[in-house]
PDB file of C-alpha atoms and ligand atoms in Angstrom:
ATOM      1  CA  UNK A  26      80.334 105.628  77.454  1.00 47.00           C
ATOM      2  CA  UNK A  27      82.767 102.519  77.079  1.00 41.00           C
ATOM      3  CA  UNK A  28      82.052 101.527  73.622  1.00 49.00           C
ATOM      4  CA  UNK A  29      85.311 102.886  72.391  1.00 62.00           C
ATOM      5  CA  UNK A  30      87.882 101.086  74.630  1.00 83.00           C
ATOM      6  CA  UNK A  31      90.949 103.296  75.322  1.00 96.00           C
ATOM      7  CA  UNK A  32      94.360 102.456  74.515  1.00 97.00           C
ATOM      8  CA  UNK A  33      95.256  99.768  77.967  1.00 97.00           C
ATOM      9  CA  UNK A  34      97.947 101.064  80.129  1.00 98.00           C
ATOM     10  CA  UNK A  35      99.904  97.892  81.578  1.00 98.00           C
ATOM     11  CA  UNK A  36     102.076  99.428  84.712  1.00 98.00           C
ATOM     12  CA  UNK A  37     104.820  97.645  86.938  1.00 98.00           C
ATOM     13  CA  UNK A  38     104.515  98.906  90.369  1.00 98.00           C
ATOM     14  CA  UNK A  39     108.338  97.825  91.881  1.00 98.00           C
ATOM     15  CA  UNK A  40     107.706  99.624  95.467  1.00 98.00           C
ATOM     16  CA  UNK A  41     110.505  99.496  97.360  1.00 98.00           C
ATOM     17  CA  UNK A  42     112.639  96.518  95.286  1.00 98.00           C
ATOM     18  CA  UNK A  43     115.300  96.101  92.478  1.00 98.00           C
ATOM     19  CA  UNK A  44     118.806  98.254  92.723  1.00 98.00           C
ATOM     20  CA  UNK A  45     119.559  99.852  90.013  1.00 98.00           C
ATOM     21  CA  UNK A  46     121.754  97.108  88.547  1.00 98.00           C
ATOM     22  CA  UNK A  47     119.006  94.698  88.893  1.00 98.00           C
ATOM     23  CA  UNK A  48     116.634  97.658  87.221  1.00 98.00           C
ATOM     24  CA  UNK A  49     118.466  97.721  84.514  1.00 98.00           C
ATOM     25  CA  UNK A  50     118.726  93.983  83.694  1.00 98.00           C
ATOM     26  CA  UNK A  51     115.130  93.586  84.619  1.00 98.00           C
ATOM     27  CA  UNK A  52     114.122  96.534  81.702  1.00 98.00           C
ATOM     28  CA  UNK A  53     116.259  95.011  79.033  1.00 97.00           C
ATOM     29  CA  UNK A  54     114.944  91.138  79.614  1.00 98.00           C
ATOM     30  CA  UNK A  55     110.946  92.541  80.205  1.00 98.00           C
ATOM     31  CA  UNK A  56     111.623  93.908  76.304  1.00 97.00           C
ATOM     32  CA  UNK A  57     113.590  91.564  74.796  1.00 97.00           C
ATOM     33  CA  UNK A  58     110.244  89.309  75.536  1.00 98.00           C
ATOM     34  CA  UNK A  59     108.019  91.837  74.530  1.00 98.00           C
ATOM     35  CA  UNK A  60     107.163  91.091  70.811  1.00 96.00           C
ATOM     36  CA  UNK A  61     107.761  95.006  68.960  1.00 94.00           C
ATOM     37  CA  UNK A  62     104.207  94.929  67.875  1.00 96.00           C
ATOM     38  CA  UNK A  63     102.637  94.358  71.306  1.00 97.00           C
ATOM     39  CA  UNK A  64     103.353  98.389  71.950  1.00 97.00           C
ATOM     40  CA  UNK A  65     100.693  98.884  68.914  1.00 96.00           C
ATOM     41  CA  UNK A  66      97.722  97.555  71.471  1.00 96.00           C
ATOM     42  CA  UNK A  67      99.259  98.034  74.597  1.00 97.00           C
ATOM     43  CA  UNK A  68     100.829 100.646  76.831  1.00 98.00           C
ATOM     44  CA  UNK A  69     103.821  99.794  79.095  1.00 98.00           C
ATOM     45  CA  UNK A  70     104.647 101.564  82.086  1.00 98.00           C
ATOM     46  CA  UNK A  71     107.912 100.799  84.770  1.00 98.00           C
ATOM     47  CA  UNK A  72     107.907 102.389  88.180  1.00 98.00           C
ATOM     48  CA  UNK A  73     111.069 101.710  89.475  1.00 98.00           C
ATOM     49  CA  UNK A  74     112.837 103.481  93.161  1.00 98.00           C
ATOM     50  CA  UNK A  75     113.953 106.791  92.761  1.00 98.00           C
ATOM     51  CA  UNK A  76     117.492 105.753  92.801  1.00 98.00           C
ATOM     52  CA  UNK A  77     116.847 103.554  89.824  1.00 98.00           C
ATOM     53  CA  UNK A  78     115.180 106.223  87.756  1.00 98.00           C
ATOM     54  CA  UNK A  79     118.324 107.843  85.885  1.00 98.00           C
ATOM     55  CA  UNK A  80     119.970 104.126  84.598  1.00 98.00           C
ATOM     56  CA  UNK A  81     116.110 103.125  83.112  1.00 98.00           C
ATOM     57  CA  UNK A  82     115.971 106.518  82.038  1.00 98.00           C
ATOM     58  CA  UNK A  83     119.505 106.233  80.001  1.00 98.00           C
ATOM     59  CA  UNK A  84     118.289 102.212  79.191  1.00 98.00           C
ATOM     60  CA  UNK A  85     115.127 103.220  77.854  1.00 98.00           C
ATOM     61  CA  UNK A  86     116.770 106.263  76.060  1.00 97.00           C
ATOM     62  CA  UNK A  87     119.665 104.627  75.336  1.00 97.00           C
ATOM     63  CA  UNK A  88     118.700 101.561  73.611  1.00 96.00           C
ATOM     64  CA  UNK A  89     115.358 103.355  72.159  1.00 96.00           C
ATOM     65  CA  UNK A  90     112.986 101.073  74.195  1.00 97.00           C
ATOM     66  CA  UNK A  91     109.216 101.477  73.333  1.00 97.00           C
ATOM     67  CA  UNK A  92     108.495 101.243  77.719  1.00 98.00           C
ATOM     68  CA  UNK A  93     107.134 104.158  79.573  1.00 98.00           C
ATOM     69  CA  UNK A  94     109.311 105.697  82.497  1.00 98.00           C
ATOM     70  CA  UNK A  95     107.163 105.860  85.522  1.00 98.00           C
ATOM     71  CA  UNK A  96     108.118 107.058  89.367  1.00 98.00           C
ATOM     72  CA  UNK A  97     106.248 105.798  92.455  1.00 98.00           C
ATOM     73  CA  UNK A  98     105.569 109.183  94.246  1.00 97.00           C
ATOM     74  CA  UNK A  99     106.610 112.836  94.049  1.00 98.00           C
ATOM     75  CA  UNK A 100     106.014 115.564  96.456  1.00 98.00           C
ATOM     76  CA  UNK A 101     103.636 118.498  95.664  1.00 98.00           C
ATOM     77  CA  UNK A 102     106.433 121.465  95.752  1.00 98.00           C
ATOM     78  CA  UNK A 103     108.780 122.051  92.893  1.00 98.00           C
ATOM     79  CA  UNK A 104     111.605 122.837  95.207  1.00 98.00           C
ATOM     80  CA  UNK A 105     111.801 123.478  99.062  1.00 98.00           C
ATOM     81  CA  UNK A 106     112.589 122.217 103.087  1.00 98.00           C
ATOM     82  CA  UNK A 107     111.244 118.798 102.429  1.00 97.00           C
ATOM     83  CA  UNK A 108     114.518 116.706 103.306  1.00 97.00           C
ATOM     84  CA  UNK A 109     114.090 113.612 101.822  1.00 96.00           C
ATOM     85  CA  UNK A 110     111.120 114.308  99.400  1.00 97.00           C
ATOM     86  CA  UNK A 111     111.155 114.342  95.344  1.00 97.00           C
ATOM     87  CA  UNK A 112     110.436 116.932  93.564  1.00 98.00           C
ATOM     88  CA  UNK A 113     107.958 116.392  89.986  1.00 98.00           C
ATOM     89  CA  UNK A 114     110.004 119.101  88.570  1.00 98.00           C
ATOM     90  CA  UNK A 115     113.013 116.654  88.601  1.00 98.00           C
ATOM     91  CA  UNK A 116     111.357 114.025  87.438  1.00 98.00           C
ATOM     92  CA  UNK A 117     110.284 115.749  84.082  1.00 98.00           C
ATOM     93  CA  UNK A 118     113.432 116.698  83.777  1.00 98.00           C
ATOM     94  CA  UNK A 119     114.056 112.609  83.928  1.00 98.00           C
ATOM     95  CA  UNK A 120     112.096 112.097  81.330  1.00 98.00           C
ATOM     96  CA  UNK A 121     109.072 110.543  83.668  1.00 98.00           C
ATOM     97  CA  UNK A 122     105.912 110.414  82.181  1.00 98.00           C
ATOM     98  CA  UNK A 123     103.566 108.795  84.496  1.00 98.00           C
ATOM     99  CA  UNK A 124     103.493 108.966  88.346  1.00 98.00           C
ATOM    100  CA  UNK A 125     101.538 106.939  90.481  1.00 98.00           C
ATOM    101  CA  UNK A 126      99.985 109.344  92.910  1.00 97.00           C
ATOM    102  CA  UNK A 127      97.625 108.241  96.542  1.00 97.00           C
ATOM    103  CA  UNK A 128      98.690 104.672  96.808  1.00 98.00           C
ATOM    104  CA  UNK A 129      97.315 103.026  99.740  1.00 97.00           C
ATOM    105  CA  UNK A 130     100.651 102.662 101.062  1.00 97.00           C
ATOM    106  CA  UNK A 131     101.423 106.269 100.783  1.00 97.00           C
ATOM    107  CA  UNK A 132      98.030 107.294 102.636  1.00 97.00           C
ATOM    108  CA  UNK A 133      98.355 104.439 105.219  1.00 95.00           C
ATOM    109  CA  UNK A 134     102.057 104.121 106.213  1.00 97.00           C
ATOM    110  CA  UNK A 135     103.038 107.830 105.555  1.00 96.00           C
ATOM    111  CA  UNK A 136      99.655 109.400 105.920  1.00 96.00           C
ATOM    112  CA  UNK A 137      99.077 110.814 102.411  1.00 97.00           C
ATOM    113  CA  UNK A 138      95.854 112.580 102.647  1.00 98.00           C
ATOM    114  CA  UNK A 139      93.326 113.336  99.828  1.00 98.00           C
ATOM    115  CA  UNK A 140      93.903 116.836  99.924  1.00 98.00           C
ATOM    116  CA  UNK A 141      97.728 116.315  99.580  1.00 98.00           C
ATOM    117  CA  UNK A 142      97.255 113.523  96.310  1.00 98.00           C
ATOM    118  CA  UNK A 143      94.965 116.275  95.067  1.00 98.00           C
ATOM    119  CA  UNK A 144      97.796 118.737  95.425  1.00 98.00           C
ATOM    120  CA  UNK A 145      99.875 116.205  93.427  1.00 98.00           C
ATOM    121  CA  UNK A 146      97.591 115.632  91.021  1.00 98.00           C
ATOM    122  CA  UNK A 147      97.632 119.208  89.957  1.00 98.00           C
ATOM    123  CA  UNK A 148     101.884 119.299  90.485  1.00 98.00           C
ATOM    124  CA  UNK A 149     102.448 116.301  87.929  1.00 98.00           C
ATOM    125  CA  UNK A 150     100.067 118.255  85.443  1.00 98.00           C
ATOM    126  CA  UNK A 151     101.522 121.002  85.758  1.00 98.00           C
ATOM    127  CA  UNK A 152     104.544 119.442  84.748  1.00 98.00           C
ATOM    128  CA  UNK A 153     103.700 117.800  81.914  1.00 98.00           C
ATOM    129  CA  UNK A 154     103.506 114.522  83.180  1.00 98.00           C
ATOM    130  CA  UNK A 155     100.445 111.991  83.934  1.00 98.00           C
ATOM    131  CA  UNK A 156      99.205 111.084  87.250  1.00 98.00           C
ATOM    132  CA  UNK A 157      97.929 107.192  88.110  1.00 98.00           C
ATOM    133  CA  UNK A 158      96.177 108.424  90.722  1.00 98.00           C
ATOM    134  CA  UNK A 159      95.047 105.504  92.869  1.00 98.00           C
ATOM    135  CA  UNK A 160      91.651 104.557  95.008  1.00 98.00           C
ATOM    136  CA  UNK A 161      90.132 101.223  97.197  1.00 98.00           C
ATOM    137  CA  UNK A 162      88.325 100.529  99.667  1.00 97.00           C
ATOM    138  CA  UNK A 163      89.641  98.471 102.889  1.00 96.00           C
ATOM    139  CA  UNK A 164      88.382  94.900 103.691  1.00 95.00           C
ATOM    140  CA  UNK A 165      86.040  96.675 106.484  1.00 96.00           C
ATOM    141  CA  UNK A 166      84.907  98.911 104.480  1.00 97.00           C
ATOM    142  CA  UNK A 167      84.056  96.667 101.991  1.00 95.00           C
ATOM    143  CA  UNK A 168      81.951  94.259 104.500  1.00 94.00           C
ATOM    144  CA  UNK A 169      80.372  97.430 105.493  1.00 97.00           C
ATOM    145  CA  UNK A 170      79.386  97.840 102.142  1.00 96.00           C
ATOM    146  CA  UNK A 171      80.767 101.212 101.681  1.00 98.00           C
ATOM    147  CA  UNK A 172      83.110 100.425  98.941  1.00 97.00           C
ATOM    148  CA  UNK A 173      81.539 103.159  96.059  1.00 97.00           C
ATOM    149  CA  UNK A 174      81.109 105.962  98.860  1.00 98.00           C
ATOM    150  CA  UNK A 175      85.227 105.625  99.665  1.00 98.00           C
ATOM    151  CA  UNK A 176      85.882 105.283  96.098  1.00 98.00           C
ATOM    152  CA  UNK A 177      83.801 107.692  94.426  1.00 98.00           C
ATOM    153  CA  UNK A 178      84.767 110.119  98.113  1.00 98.00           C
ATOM    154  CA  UNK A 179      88.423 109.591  96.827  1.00 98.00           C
ATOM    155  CA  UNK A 180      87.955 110.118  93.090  1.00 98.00           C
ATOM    156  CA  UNK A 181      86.064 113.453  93.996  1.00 98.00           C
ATOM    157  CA  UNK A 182      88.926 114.947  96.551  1.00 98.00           C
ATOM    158  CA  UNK A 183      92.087 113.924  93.883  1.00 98.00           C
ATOM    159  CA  UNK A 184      90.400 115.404  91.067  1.00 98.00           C
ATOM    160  CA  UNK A 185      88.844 118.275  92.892  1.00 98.00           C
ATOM    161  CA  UNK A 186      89.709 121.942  90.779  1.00 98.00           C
ATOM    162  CA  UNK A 187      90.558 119.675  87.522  1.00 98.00           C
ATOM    163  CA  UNK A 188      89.175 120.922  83.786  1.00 98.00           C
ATOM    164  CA  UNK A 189      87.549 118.155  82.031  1.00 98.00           C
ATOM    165  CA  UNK A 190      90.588 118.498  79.515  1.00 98.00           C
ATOM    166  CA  UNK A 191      92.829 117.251  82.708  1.00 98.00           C
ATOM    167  CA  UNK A 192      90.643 114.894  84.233  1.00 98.00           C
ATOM    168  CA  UNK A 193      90.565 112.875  80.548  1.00 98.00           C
ATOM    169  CA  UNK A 194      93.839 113.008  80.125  1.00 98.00           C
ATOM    170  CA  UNK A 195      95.045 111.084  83.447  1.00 97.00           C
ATOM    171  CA  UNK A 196      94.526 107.506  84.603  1.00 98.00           C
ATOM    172  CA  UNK A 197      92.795 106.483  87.722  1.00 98.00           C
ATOM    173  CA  UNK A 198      93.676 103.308  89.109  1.00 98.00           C
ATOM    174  CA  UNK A 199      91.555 101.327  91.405  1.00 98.00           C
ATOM    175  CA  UNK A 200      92.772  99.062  94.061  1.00 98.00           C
ATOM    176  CA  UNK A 201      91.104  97.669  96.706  1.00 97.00           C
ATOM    177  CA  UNK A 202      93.606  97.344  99.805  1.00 96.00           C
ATOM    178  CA  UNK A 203      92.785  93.801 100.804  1.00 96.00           C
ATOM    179  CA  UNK A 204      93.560  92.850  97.581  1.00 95.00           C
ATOM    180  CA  UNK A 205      97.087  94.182  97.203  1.00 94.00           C
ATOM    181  CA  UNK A 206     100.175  92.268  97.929  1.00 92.00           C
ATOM    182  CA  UNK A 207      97.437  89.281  99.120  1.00 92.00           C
ATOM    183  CA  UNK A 208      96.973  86.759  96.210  1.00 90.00           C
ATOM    184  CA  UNK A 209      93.344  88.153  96.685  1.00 89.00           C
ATOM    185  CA  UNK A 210      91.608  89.541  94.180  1.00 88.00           C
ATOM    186  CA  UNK A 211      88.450  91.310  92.821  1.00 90.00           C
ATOM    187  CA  UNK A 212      86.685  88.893  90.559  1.00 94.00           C
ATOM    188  CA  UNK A 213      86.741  91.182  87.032  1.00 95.00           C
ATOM    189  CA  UNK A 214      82.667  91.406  87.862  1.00 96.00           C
ATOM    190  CA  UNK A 215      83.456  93.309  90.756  1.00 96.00           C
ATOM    191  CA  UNK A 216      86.528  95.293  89.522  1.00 97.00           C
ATOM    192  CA  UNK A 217      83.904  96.344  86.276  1.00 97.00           C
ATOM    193  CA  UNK A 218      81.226  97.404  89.055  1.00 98.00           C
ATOM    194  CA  UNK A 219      83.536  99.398  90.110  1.00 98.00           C
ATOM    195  CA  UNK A 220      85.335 100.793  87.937  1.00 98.00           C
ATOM    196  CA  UNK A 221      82.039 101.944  86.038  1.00 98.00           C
ATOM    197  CA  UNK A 222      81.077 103.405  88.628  1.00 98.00           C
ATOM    198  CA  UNK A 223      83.884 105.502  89.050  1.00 98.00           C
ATOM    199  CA  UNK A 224      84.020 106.240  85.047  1.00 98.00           C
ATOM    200  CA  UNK A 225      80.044 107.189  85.884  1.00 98.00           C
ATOM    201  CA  UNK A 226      80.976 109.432  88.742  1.00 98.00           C
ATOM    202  CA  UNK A 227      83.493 111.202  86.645  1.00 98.00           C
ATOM    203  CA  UNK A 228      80.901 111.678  84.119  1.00 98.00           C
ATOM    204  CA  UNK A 229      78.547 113.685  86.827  1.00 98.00           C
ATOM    205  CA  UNK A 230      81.406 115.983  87.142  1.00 97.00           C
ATOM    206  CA  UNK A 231      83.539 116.273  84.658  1.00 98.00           C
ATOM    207  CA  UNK A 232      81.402 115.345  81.410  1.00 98.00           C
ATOM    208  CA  UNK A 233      81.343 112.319  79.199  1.00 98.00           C
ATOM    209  CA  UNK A 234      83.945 113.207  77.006  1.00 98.00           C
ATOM    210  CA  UNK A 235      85.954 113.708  79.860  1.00 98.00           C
ATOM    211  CA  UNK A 236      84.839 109.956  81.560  1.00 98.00           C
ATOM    212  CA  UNK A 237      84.862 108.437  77.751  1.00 98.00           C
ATOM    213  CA  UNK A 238      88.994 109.525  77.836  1.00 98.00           C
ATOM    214  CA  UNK A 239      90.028 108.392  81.583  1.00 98.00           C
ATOM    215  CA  UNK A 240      91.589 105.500  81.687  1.00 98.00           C
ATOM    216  CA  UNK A 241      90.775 103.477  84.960  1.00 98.00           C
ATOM    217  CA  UNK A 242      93.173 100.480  86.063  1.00 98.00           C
ATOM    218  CA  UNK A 243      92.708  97.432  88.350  1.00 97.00           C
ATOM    219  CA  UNK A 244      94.980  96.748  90.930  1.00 97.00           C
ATOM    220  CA  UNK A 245      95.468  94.282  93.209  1.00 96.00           C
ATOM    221  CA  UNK A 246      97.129  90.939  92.786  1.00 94.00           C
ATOM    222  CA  UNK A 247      97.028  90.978  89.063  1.00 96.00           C
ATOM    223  CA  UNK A 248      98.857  87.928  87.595  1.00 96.00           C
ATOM    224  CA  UNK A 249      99.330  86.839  84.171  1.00 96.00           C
ATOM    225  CA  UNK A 250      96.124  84.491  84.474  1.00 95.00           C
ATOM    226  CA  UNK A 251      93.493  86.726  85.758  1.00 93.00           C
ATOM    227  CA  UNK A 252      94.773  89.456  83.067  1.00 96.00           C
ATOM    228  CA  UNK A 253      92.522  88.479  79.939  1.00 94.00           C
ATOM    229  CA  UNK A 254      88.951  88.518  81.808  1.00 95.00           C
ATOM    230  CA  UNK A 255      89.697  91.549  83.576  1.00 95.00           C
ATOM    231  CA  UNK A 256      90.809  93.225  80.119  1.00 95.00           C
ATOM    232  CA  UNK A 257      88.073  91.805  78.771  1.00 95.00           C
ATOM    233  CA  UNK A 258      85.543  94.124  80.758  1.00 97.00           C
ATOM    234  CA  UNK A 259      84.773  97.115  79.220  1.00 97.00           C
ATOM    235  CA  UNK A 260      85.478  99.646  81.716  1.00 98.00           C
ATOM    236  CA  UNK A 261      88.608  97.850  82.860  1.00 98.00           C
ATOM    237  CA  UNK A 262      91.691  99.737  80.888  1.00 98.00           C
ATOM    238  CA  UNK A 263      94.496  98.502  82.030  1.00 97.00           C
ATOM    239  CA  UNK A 264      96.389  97.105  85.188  1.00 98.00           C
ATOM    240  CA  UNK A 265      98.329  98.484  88.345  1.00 98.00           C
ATOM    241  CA  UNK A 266     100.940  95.222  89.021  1.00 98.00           C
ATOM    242  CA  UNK A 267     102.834  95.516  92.070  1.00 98.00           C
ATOM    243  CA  UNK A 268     104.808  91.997  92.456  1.00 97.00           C
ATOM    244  CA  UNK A 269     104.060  89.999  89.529  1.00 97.00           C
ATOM    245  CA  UNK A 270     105.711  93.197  87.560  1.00 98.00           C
ATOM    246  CA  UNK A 271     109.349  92.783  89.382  1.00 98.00           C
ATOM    247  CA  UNK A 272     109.595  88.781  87.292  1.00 98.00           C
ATOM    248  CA  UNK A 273     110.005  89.995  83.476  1.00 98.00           C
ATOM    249  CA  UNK A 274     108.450  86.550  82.153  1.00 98.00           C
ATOM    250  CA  UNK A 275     104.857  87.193  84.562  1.00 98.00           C
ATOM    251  CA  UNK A 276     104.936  90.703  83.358  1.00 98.00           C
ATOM    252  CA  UNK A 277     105.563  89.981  79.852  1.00 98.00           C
ATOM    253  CA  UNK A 278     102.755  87.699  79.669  1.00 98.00           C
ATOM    254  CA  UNK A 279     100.180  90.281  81.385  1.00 98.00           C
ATOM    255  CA  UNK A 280     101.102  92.561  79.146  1.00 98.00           C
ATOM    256  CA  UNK A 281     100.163  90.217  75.754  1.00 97.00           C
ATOM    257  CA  UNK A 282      97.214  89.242  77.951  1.00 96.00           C
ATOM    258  CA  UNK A 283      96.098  92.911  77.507  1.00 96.00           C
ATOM    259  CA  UNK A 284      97.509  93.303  73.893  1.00 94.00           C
ATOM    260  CA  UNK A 285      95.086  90.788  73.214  1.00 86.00           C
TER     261      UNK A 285
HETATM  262  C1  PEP B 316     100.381  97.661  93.736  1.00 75.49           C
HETATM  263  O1  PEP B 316     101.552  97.740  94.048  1.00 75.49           O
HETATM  264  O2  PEP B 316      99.747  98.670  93.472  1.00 75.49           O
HETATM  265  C2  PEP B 316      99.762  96.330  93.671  1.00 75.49           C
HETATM  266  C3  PEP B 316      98.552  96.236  93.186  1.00 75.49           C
HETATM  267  O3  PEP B 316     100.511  95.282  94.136  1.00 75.49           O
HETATM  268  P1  PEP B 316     100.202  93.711  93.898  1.00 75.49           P
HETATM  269  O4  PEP B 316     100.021  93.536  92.407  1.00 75.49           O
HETATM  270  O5  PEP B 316     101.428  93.013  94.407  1.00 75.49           O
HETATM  271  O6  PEP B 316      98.977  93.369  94.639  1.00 75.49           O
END
């Protein structure tokens, strides 16, 4: 089932950092120390704030820049009474082509719930764009030793009402929540138990076309260090960065990490 490694998809998680003047300088320097070949081996993804989206957009546009344009969130509506939410529908039109969907801090601080990432699954399909829809355990739940029942629980409810055609088209990325934002994380043994079983799980469901095609990320603490072992597993396709991604020399160097 992982013989034939997929293309890796390296994303930059920003959260809630970098204006959009600092966006923009942060883009240009992350590819002018990106070799041009490294995009060959390697895809590149930047989530930057909504406010930030339109000057990457016209960067990445602009200056014909190899890097994927990514958002954070979206809502599940196109349009609607949701003061303050973002529509998917706009960010098409923005040229977005990945959104990360069911972060841990969306379910814990703002109480996403599997039923509503499922919901956004489906809306970022719908509009043409990829989900990274995201999984982990918590430390307790890990000492309880109920990390595969959350994950694989998750996995089911955000891909529930998928084809097999959708479901191997999108990423999945795992990150367990003690490890995010902590310095802490999942040796690459662990991150490839996991992540197996989750490609395994998708299998059951979905078929194993469907779970050869899905690309499943680590997150969690991912530096430019502990990139080339966890690439090196073979379920393992890639990386969810959160800080290391907002310093363009740390990112760089994950990314030729997973180039390889
Ligand atoms: C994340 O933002 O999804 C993340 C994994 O953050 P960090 O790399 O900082 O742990």
């Amino acid at each position: 089932m992982a013989a034939a490694k997929r293309t890796p998809l390296i994303s930059g998680n920003w959260k809630m950092n970098l204006n959009h003047f600092e966006a923009i300088q942060t883009v240009q320097k992350l590819h002018y120390l990106l070799p041009k070949d490294v995009y060959e081996t390697v895809d590149v993804s930047v989530h930057p704030p909504f406010t930030d989206i339109r000057s990457v957009q016209t960067v990445i546009e602009g200056d014909g820049l190899d890097l994927i344009l990514g958002a954070q969130h979206c809502h599940f509506q196109d349009t609607g009474a949701f003061t303050g939410e973002i529509s998917p529908a706009f960010l098409a039109k923005l040229d977005v082509k990945l959104i990360v969907c069911g972060h841990s801090e969306r379910r814990e601080i703002f109480g996403e719930t599997d039923d509503m990432v499922n919901a956004k699954v489906k809306a970022i399909l719908k509009h043409g764009m990829t989900p990274i829809m995201c999984c982990g355990e918590s430390l307790a739940e890990r000492e309880a030793g109920e990390t595969e029942a959350k994950v694989l629980g998750q996995v089911q409810a955000g891909l529930a009402g998928l084809s097999a055609d959708q479901v191997g088209s999108l990423v999945i990325a795992y990150e367990p929540i003690w490890a995010i934002g902590t310095g802490k994380t999942a040796t690459s043994a662990d991150a490839q138990t996991v992540c197996r079983a989750i490609r395994t799980a998708v299998a059951a469901q979905f078929g194993a076309e469907a779970a050869t095609a899905v690309r499943i990320q680590y997150g969690g603490s991912v530096k430019a260090g502990t990139t080339e072992e966890l690439m090196s597993q073979p379920d393992v396709d890639g990386a969810l960065v959160g800080g290391a991604s907002l310093d363009p020399e740390e990112f760089a160097r994950i990314v030729q990490f997973a180039a390889g």
